[in-house]
PDB file of C-alpha atoms in Angstrom:
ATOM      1  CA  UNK A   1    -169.350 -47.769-101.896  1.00 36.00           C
ATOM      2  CA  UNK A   2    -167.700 -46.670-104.776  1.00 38.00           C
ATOM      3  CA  UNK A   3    -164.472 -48.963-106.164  1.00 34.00           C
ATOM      4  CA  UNK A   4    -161.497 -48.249-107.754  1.00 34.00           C
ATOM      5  CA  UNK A   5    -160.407 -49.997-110.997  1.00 26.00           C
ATOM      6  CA  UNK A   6    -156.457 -50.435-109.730  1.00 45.00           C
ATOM      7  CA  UNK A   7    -155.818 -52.929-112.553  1.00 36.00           C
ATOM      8  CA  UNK A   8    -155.878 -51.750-116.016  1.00 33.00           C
ATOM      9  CA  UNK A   9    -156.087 -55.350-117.157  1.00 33.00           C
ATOM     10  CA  UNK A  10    -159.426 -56.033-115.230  1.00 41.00           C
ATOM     11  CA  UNK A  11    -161.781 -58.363-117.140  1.00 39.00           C
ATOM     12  CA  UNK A  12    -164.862 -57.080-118.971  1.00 42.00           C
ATOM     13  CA  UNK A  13    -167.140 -59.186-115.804  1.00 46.00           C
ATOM     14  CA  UNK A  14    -164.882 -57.643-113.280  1.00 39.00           C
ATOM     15  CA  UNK A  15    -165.789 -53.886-115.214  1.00 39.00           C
ATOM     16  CA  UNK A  16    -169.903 -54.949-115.171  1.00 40.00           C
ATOM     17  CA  UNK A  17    -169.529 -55.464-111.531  1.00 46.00           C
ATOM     18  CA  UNK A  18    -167.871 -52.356-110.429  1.00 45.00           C
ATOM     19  CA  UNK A  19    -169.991 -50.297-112.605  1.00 48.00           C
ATOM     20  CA  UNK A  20    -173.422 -52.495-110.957  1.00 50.00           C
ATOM     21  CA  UNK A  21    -172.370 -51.456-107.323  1.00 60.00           C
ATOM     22  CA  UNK A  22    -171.453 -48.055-108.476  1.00 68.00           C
ATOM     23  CA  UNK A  23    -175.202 -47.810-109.339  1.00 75.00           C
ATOM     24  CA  UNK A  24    -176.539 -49.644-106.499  1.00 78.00           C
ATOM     25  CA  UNK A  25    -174.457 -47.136-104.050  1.00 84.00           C
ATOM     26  CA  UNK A  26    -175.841 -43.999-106.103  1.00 87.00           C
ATOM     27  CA  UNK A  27    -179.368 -46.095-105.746  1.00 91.00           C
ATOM     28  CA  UNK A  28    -178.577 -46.321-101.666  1.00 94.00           C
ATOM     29  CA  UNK A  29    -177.637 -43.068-101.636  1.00 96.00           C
ATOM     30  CA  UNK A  30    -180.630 -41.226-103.374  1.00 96.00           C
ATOM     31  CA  UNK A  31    -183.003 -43.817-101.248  1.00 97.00           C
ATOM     32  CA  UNK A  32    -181.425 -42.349 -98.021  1.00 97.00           C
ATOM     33  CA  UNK A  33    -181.648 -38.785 -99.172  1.00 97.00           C
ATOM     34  CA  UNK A  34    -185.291 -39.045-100.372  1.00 96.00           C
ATOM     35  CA  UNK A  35    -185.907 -40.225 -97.148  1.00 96.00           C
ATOM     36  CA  UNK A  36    -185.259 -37.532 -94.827  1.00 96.00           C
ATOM     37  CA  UNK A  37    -186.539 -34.999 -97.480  1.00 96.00           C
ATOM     38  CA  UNK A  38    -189.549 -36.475 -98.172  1.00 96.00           C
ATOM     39  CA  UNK A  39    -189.986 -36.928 -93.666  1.00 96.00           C
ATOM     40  CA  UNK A  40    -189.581 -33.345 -93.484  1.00 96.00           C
ATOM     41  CA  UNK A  41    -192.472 -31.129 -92.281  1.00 96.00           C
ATOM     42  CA  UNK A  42    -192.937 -27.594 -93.553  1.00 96.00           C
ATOM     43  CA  UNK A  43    -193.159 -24.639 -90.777  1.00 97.00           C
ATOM     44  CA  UNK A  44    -194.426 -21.121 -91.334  1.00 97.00           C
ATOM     45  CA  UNK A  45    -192.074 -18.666 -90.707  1.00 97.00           C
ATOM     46  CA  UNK A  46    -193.077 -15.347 -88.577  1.00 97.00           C
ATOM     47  CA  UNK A  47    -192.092 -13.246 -85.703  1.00 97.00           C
ATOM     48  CA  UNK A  48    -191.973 -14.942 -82.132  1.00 97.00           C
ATOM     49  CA  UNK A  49    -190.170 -14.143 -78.546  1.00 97.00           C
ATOM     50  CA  UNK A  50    -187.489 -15.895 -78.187  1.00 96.00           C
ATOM     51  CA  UNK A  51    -186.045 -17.063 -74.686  1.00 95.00           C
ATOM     52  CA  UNK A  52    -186.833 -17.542 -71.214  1.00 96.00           C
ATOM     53  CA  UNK A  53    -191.265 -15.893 -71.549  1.00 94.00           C
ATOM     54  CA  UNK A  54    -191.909 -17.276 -67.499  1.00 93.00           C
ATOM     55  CA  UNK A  55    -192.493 -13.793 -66.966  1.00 94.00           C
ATOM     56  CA  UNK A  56    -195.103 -13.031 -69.422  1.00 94.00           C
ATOM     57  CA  UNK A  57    -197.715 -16.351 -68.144  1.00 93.00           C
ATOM     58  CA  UNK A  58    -198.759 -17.904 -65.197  1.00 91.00           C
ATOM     59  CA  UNK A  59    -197.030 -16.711 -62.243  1.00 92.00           C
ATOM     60  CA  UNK A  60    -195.066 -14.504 -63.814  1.00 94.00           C
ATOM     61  CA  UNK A  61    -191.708 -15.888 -62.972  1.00 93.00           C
ATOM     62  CA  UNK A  62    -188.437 -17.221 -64.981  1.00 93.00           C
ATOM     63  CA  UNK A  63    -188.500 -20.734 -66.058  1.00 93.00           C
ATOM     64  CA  UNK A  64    -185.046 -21.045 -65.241  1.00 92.00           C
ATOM     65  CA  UNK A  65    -182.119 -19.119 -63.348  1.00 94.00           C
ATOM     66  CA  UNK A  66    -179.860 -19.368 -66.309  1.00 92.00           C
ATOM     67  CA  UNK A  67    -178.436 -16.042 -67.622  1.00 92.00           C
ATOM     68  CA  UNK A  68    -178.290 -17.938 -71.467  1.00 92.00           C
ATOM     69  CA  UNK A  69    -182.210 -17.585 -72.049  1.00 93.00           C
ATOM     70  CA  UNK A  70    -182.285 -14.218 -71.509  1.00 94.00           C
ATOM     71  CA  UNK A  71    -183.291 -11.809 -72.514  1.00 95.00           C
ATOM     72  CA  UNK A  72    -186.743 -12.166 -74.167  1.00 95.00           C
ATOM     73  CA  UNK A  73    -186.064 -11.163 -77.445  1.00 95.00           C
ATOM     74  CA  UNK A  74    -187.993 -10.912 -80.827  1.00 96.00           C
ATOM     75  CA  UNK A  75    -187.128 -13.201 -83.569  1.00 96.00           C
ATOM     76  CA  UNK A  76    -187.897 -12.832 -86.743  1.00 96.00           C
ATOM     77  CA  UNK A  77    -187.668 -16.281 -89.354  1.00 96.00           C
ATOM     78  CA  UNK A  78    -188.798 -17.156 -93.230  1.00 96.00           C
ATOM     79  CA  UNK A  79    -190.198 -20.262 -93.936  1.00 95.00           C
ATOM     80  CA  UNK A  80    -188.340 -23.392 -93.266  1.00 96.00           C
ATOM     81  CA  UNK A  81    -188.640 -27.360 -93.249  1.00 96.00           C
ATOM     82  CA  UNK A  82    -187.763 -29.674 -90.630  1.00 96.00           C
ATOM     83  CA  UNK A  83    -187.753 -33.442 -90.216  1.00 96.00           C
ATOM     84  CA  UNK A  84    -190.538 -35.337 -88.804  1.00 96.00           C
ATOM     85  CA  UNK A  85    -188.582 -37.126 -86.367  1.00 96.00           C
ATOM     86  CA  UNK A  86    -184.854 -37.273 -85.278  1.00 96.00           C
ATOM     87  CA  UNK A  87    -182.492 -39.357 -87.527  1.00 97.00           C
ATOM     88  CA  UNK A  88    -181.924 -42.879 -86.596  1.00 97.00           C
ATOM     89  CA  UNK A  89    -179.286 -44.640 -85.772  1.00 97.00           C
ATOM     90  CA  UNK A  90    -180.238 -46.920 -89.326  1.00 97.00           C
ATOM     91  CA  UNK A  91    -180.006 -43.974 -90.915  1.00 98.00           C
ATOM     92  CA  UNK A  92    -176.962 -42.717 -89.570  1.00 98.00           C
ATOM     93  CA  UNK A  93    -175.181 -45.941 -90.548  1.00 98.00           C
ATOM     94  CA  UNK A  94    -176.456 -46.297 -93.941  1.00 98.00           C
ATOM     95  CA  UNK A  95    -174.590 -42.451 -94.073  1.00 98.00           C
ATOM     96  CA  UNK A  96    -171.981 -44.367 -92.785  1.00 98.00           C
ATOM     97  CA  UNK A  97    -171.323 -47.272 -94.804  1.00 97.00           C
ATOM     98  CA  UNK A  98    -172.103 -44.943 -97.935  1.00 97.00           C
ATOM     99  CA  UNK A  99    -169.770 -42.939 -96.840  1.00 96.00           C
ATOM    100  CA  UNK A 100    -166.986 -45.613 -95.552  1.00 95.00           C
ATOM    101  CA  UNK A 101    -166.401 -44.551 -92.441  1.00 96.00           C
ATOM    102  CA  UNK A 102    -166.834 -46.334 -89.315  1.00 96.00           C
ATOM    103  CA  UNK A 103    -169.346 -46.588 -86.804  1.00 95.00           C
ATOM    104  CA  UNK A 104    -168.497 -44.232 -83.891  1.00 94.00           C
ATOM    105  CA  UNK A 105    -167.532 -44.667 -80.751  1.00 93.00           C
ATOM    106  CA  UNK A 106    -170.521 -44.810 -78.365  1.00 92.00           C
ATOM    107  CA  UNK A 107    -172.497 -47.208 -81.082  1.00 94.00           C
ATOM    108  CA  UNK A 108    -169.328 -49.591 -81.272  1.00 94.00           C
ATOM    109  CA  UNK A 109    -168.926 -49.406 -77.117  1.00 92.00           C
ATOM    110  CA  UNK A 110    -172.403 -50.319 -76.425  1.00 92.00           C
ATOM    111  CA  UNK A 111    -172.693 -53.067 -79.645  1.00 90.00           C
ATOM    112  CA  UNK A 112    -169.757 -54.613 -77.777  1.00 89.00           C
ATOM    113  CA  UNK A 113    -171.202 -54.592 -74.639  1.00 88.00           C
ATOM    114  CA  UNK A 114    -171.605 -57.834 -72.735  1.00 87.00           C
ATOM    115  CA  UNK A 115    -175.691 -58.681 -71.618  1.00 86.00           C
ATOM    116  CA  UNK A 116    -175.458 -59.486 -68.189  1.00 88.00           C
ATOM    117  CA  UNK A 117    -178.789 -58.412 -67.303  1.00 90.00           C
ATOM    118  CA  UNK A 118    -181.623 -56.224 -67.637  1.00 89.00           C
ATOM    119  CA  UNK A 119    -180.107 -52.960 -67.866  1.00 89.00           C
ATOM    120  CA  UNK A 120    -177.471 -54.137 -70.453  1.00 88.00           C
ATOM    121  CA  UNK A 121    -180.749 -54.910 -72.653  1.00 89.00           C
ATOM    122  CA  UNK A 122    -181.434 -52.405 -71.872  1.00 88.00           C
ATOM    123  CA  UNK A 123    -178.530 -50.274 -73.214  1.00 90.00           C
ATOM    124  CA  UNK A 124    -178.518 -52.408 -76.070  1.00 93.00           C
ATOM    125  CA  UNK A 125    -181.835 -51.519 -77.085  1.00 93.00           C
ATOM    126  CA  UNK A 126    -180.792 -47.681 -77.044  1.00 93.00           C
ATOM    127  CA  UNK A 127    -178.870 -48.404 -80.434  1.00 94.00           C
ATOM    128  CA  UNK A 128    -181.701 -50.037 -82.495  1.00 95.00           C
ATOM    129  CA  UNK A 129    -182.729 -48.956 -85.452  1.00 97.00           C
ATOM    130  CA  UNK A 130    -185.620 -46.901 -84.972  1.00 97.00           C
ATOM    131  CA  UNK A 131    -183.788 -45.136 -82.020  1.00 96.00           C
ATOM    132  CA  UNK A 132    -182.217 -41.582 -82.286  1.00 96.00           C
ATOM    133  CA  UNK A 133    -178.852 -41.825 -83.142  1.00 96.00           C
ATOM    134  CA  UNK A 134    -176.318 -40.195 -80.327  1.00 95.00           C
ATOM    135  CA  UNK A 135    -173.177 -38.523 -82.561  1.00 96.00           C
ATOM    136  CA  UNK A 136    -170.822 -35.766 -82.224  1.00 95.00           C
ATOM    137  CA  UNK A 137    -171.888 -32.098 -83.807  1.00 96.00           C
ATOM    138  CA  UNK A 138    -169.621 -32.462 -86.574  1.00 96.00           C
ATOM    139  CA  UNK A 139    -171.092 -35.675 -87.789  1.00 96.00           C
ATOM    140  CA  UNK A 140    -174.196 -34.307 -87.432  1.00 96.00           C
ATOM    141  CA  UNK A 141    -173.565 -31.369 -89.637  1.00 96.00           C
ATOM    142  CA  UNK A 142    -172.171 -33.502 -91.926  1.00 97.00           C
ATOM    143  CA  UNK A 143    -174.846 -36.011 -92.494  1.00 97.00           C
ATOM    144  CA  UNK A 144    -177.137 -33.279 -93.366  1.00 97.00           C
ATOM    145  CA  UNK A 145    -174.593 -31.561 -95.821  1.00 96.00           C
ATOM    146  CA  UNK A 146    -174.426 -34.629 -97.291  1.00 97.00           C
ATOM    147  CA  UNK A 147    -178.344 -35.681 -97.590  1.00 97.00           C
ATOM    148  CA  UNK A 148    -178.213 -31.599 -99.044  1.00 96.00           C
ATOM    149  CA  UNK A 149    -175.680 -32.662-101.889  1.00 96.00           C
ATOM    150  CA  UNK A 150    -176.802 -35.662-102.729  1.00 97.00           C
ATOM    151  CA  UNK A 151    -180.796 -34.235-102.966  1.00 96.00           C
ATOM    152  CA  UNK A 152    -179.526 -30.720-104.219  1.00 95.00           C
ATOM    153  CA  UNK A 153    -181.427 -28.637-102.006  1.00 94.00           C
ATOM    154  CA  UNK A 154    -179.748 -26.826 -98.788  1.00 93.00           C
ATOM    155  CA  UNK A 155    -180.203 -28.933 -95.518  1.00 95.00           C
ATOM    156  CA  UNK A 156    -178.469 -27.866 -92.494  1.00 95.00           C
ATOM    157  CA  UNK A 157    -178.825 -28.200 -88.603  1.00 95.00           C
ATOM    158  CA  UNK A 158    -181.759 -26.135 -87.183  1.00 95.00           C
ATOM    159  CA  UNK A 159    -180.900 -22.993 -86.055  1.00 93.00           C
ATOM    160  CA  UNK A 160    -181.344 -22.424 -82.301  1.00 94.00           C
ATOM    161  CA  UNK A 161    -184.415 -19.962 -83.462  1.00 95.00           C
ATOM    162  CA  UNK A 162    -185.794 -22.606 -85.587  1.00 95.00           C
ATOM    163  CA  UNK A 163    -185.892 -25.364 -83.287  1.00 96.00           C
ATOM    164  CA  UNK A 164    -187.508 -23.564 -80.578  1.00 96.00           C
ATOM    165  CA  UNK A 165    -190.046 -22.273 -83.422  1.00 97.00           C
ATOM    166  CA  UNK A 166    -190.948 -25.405 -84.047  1.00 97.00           C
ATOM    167  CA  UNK A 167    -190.847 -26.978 -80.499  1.00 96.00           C
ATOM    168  CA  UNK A 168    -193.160 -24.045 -79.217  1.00 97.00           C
ATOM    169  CA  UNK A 169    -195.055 -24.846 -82.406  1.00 97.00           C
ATOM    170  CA  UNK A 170    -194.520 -22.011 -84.535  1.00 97.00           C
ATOM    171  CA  UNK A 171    -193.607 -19.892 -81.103  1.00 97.00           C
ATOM    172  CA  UNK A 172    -196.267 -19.853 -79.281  1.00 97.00           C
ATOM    173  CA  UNK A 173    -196.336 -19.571 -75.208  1.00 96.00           C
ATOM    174  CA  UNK A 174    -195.886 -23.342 -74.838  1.00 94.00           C
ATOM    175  CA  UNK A 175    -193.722 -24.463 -71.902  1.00 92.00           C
ATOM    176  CA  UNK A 176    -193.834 -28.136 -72.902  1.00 90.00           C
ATOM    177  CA  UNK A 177    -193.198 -29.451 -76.761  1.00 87.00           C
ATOM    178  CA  UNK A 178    -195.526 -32.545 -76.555  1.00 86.00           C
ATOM    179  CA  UNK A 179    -198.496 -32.939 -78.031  1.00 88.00           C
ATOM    180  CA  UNK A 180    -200.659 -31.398 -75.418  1.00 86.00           C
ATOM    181  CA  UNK A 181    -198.403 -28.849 -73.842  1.00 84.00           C
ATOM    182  CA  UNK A 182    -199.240 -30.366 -70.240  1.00 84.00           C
ATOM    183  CA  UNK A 183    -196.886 -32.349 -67.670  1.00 80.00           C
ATOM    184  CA  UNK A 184    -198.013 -33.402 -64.330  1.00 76.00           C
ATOM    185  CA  UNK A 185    -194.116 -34.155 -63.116  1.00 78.00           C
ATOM    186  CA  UNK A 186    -196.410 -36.515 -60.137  1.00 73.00           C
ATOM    187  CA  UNK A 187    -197.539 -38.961 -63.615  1.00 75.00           C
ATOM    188  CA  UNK A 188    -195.898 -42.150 -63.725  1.00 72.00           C
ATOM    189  CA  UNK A 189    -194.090 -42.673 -66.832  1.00 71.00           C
ATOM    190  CA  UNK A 190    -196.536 -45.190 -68.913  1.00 69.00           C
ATOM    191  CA  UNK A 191    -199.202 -41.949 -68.384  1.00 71.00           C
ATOM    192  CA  UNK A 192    -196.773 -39.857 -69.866  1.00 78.00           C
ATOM    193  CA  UNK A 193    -197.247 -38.752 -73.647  1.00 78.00           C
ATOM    194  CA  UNK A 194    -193.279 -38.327 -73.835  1.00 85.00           C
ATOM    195  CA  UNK A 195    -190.202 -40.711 -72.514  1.00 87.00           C
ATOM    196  CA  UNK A 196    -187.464 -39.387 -69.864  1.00 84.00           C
ATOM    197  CA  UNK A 197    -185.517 -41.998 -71.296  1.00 89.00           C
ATOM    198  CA  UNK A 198    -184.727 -43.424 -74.980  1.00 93.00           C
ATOM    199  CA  UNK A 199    -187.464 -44.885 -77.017  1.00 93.00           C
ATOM    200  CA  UNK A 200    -187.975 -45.543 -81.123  1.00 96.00           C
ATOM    201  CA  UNK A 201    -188.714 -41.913 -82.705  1.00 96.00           C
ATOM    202  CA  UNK A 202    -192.506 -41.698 -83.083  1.00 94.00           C
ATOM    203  CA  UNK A 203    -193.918 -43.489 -80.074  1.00 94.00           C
ATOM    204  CA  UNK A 204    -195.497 -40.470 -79.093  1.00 93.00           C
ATOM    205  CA  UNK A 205    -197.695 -38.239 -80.244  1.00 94.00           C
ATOM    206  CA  UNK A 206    -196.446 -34.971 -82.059  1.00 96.00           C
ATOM    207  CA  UNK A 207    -196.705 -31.599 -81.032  1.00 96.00           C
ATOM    208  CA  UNK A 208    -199.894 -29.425 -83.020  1.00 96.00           C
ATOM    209  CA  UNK A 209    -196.991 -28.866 -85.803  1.00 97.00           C
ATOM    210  CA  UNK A 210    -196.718 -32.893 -86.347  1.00 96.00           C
ATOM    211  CA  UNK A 211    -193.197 -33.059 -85.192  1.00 97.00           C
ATOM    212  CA  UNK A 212    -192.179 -35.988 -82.995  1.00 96.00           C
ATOM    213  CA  UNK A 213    -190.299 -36.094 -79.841  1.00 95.00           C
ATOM    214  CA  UNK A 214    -189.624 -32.242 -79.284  1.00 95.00           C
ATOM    215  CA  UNK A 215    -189.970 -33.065 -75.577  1.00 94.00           C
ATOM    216  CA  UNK A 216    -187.759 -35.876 -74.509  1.00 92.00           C
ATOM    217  CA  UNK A 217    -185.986 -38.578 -76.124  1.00 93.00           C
ATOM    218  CA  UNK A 218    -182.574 -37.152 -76.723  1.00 92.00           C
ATOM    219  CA  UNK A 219    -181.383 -33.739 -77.183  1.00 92.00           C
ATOM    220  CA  UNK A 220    -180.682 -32.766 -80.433  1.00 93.00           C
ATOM    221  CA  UNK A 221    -177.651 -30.263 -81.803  1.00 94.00           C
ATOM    222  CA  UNK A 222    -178.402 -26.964 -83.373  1.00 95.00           C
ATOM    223  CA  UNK A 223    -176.611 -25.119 -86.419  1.00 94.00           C
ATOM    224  CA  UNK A 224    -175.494 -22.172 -84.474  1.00 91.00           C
ATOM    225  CA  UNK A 225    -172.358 -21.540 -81.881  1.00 87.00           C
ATOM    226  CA  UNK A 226    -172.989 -21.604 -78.619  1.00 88.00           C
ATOM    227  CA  UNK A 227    -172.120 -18.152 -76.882  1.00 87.00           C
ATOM    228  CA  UNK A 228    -173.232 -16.488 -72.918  1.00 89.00           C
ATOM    229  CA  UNK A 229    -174.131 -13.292 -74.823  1.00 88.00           C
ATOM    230  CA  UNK A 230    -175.900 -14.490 -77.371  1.00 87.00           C
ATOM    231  CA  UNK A 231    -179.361 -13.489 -76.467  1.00 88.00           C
ATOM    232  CA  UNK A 232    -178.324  -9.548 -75.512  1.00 84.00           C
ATOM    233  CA  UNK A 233    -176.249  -9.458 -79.286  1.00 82.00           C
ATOM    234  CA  UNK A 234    -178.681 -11.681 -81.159  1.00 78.00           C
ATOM    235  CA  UNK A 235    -180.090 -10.187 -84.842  1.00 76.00           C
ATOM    236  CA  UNK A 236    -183.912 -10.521 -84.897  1.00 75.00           C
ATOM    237  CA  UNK A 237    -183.812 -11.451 -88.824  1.00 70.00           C
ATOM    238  CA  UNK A 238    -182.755 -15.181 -89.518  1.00 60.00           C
ATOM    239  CA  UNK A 239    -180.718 -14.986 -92.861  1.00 52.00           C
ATOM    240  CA  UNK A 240    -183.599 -16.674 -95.217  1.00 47.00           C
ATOM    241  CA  UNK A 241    -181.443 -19.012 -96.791  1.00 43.00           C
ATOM    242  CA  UNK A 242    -181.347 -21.730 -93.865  1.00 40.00           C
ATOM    243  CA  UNK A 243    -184.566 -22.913 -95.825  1.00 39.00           C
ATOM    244  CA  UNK A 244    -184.537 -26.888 -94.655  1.00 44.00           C
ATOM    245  CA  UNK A 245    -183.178 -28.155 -91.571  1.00 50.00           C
ATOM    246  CA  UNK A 246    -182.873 -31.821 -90.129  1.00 54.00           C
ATOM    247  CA  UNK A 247    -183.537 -33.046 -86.516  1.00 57.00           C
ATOM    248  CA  UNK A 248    -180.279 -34.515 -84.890  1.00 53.00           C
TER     249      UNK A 248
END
């Protein structure tokens, strides 16, 4: 956290010590930054089908009723890179702290929670380290224009086309975005090779593309606006300069 010299008549010690944690943030701060680059996983662009594709496999019907899939449309997408795994709530706070501002909301209301019993461990355990962090679309944008900045390349949200290129690994007919594109909703959840619920990112096996919890464990924000249209107006070329994207 950078800090301000207010005094003019600061002593020589006090001037070594500002200037040591000015280094040690811009240390923090390149550490943090390396990290998420370094986690991210490169995808091949090409041409996929976009959408609701029920109709084109098995028995031939819509996945969902929902008008905001639809239609099926071709999407075309350059190369791009994508975290491993969503970003953590350690992460997130380290961006945080760098950054001085607080912690938000739903981290402070569940840290503050009392632990009456199981479930409140249970709660509590939803903010650890390793587990996704749960923030608001603009703070999610922002951490990765700020990991962009600080590594000098251009990191944004995924796209709504890139994630679902990814999930569908590289967008391929898969209706599920584990690793084995199969989910017997009759399994009990320890047979499971994703969580319904909230677990550390990585405790399951990737999908083919080595990506981590594409199915399950959160939901995750996407670059683009959110519109009922979208699909019938959509362009099929991705501009090619969303080139790196992180997992939220």
């Amino acid at each position: 956290m950078n800090k301000y010299r207010a005094l003019i008549t600061l002593s020589l010690i006090g001037t070594i010590l500002v200037g040591c944690d000015n280094s040690k943030n811009d240390t923090n701060k390149q550490q943090l930054a390396n990290d998420i680059v370094n986690s991210m996983v490169t995808v091949k662009g090409g041409r996929f089908q976009m959408g609701d594709f029920g109709p084109l496999v098995g028995e031939k019907l819509p996945f969902s009723p929902r008008l905001d899939n639809k239609p099926l449309h071709w999407v075309e997408l350059s190369d791009f890179k994508i975290t491993k795994n969503k970003v953590t709530w350690r992460e997130f706070n380290v961006w945080l702290n760098l950054n001085k501002k607080e912690y938000n909301k739903y981290y402070k209301k569940i840290k503050g929670r009392k632990v009456e019993d199981e479930y409140d461990k249970k709660i509590l355990r939803n903010i650890g380290d390793n587990y996704p962090a749960s923030v608001s679309w603009d703070d999610a944008s922002a951490f990765c224009k700020w990991i962009g900045k600080v590594s000098g390349k251009s990191i944004t949200l995924p796209t709504e086309a890139q994630w679902e290129y990814a999930a569908r690994s590289r967008g391929k007919f898969f209706q599920f975005a584990n690793s084995d594109n199969q989910y017997n909703p009759d399994d009990p959840d320890d047979k499971l090779n994703f969580t319904h619920d909230m677990a550390p990112v990585g405790s399951y096996p990737p999908n083919p593309l080595g990506l981590y919890d594409m199915m399950g464990n959160g939901n995750e924000w996407v670059n683009d606006w959110y519109a009922e249209d979208y699909y019938k107006n959509s362009p099929e070329k991705i501009r090619k300069d969303q080139i790196k994207v992180t997992k939220k």
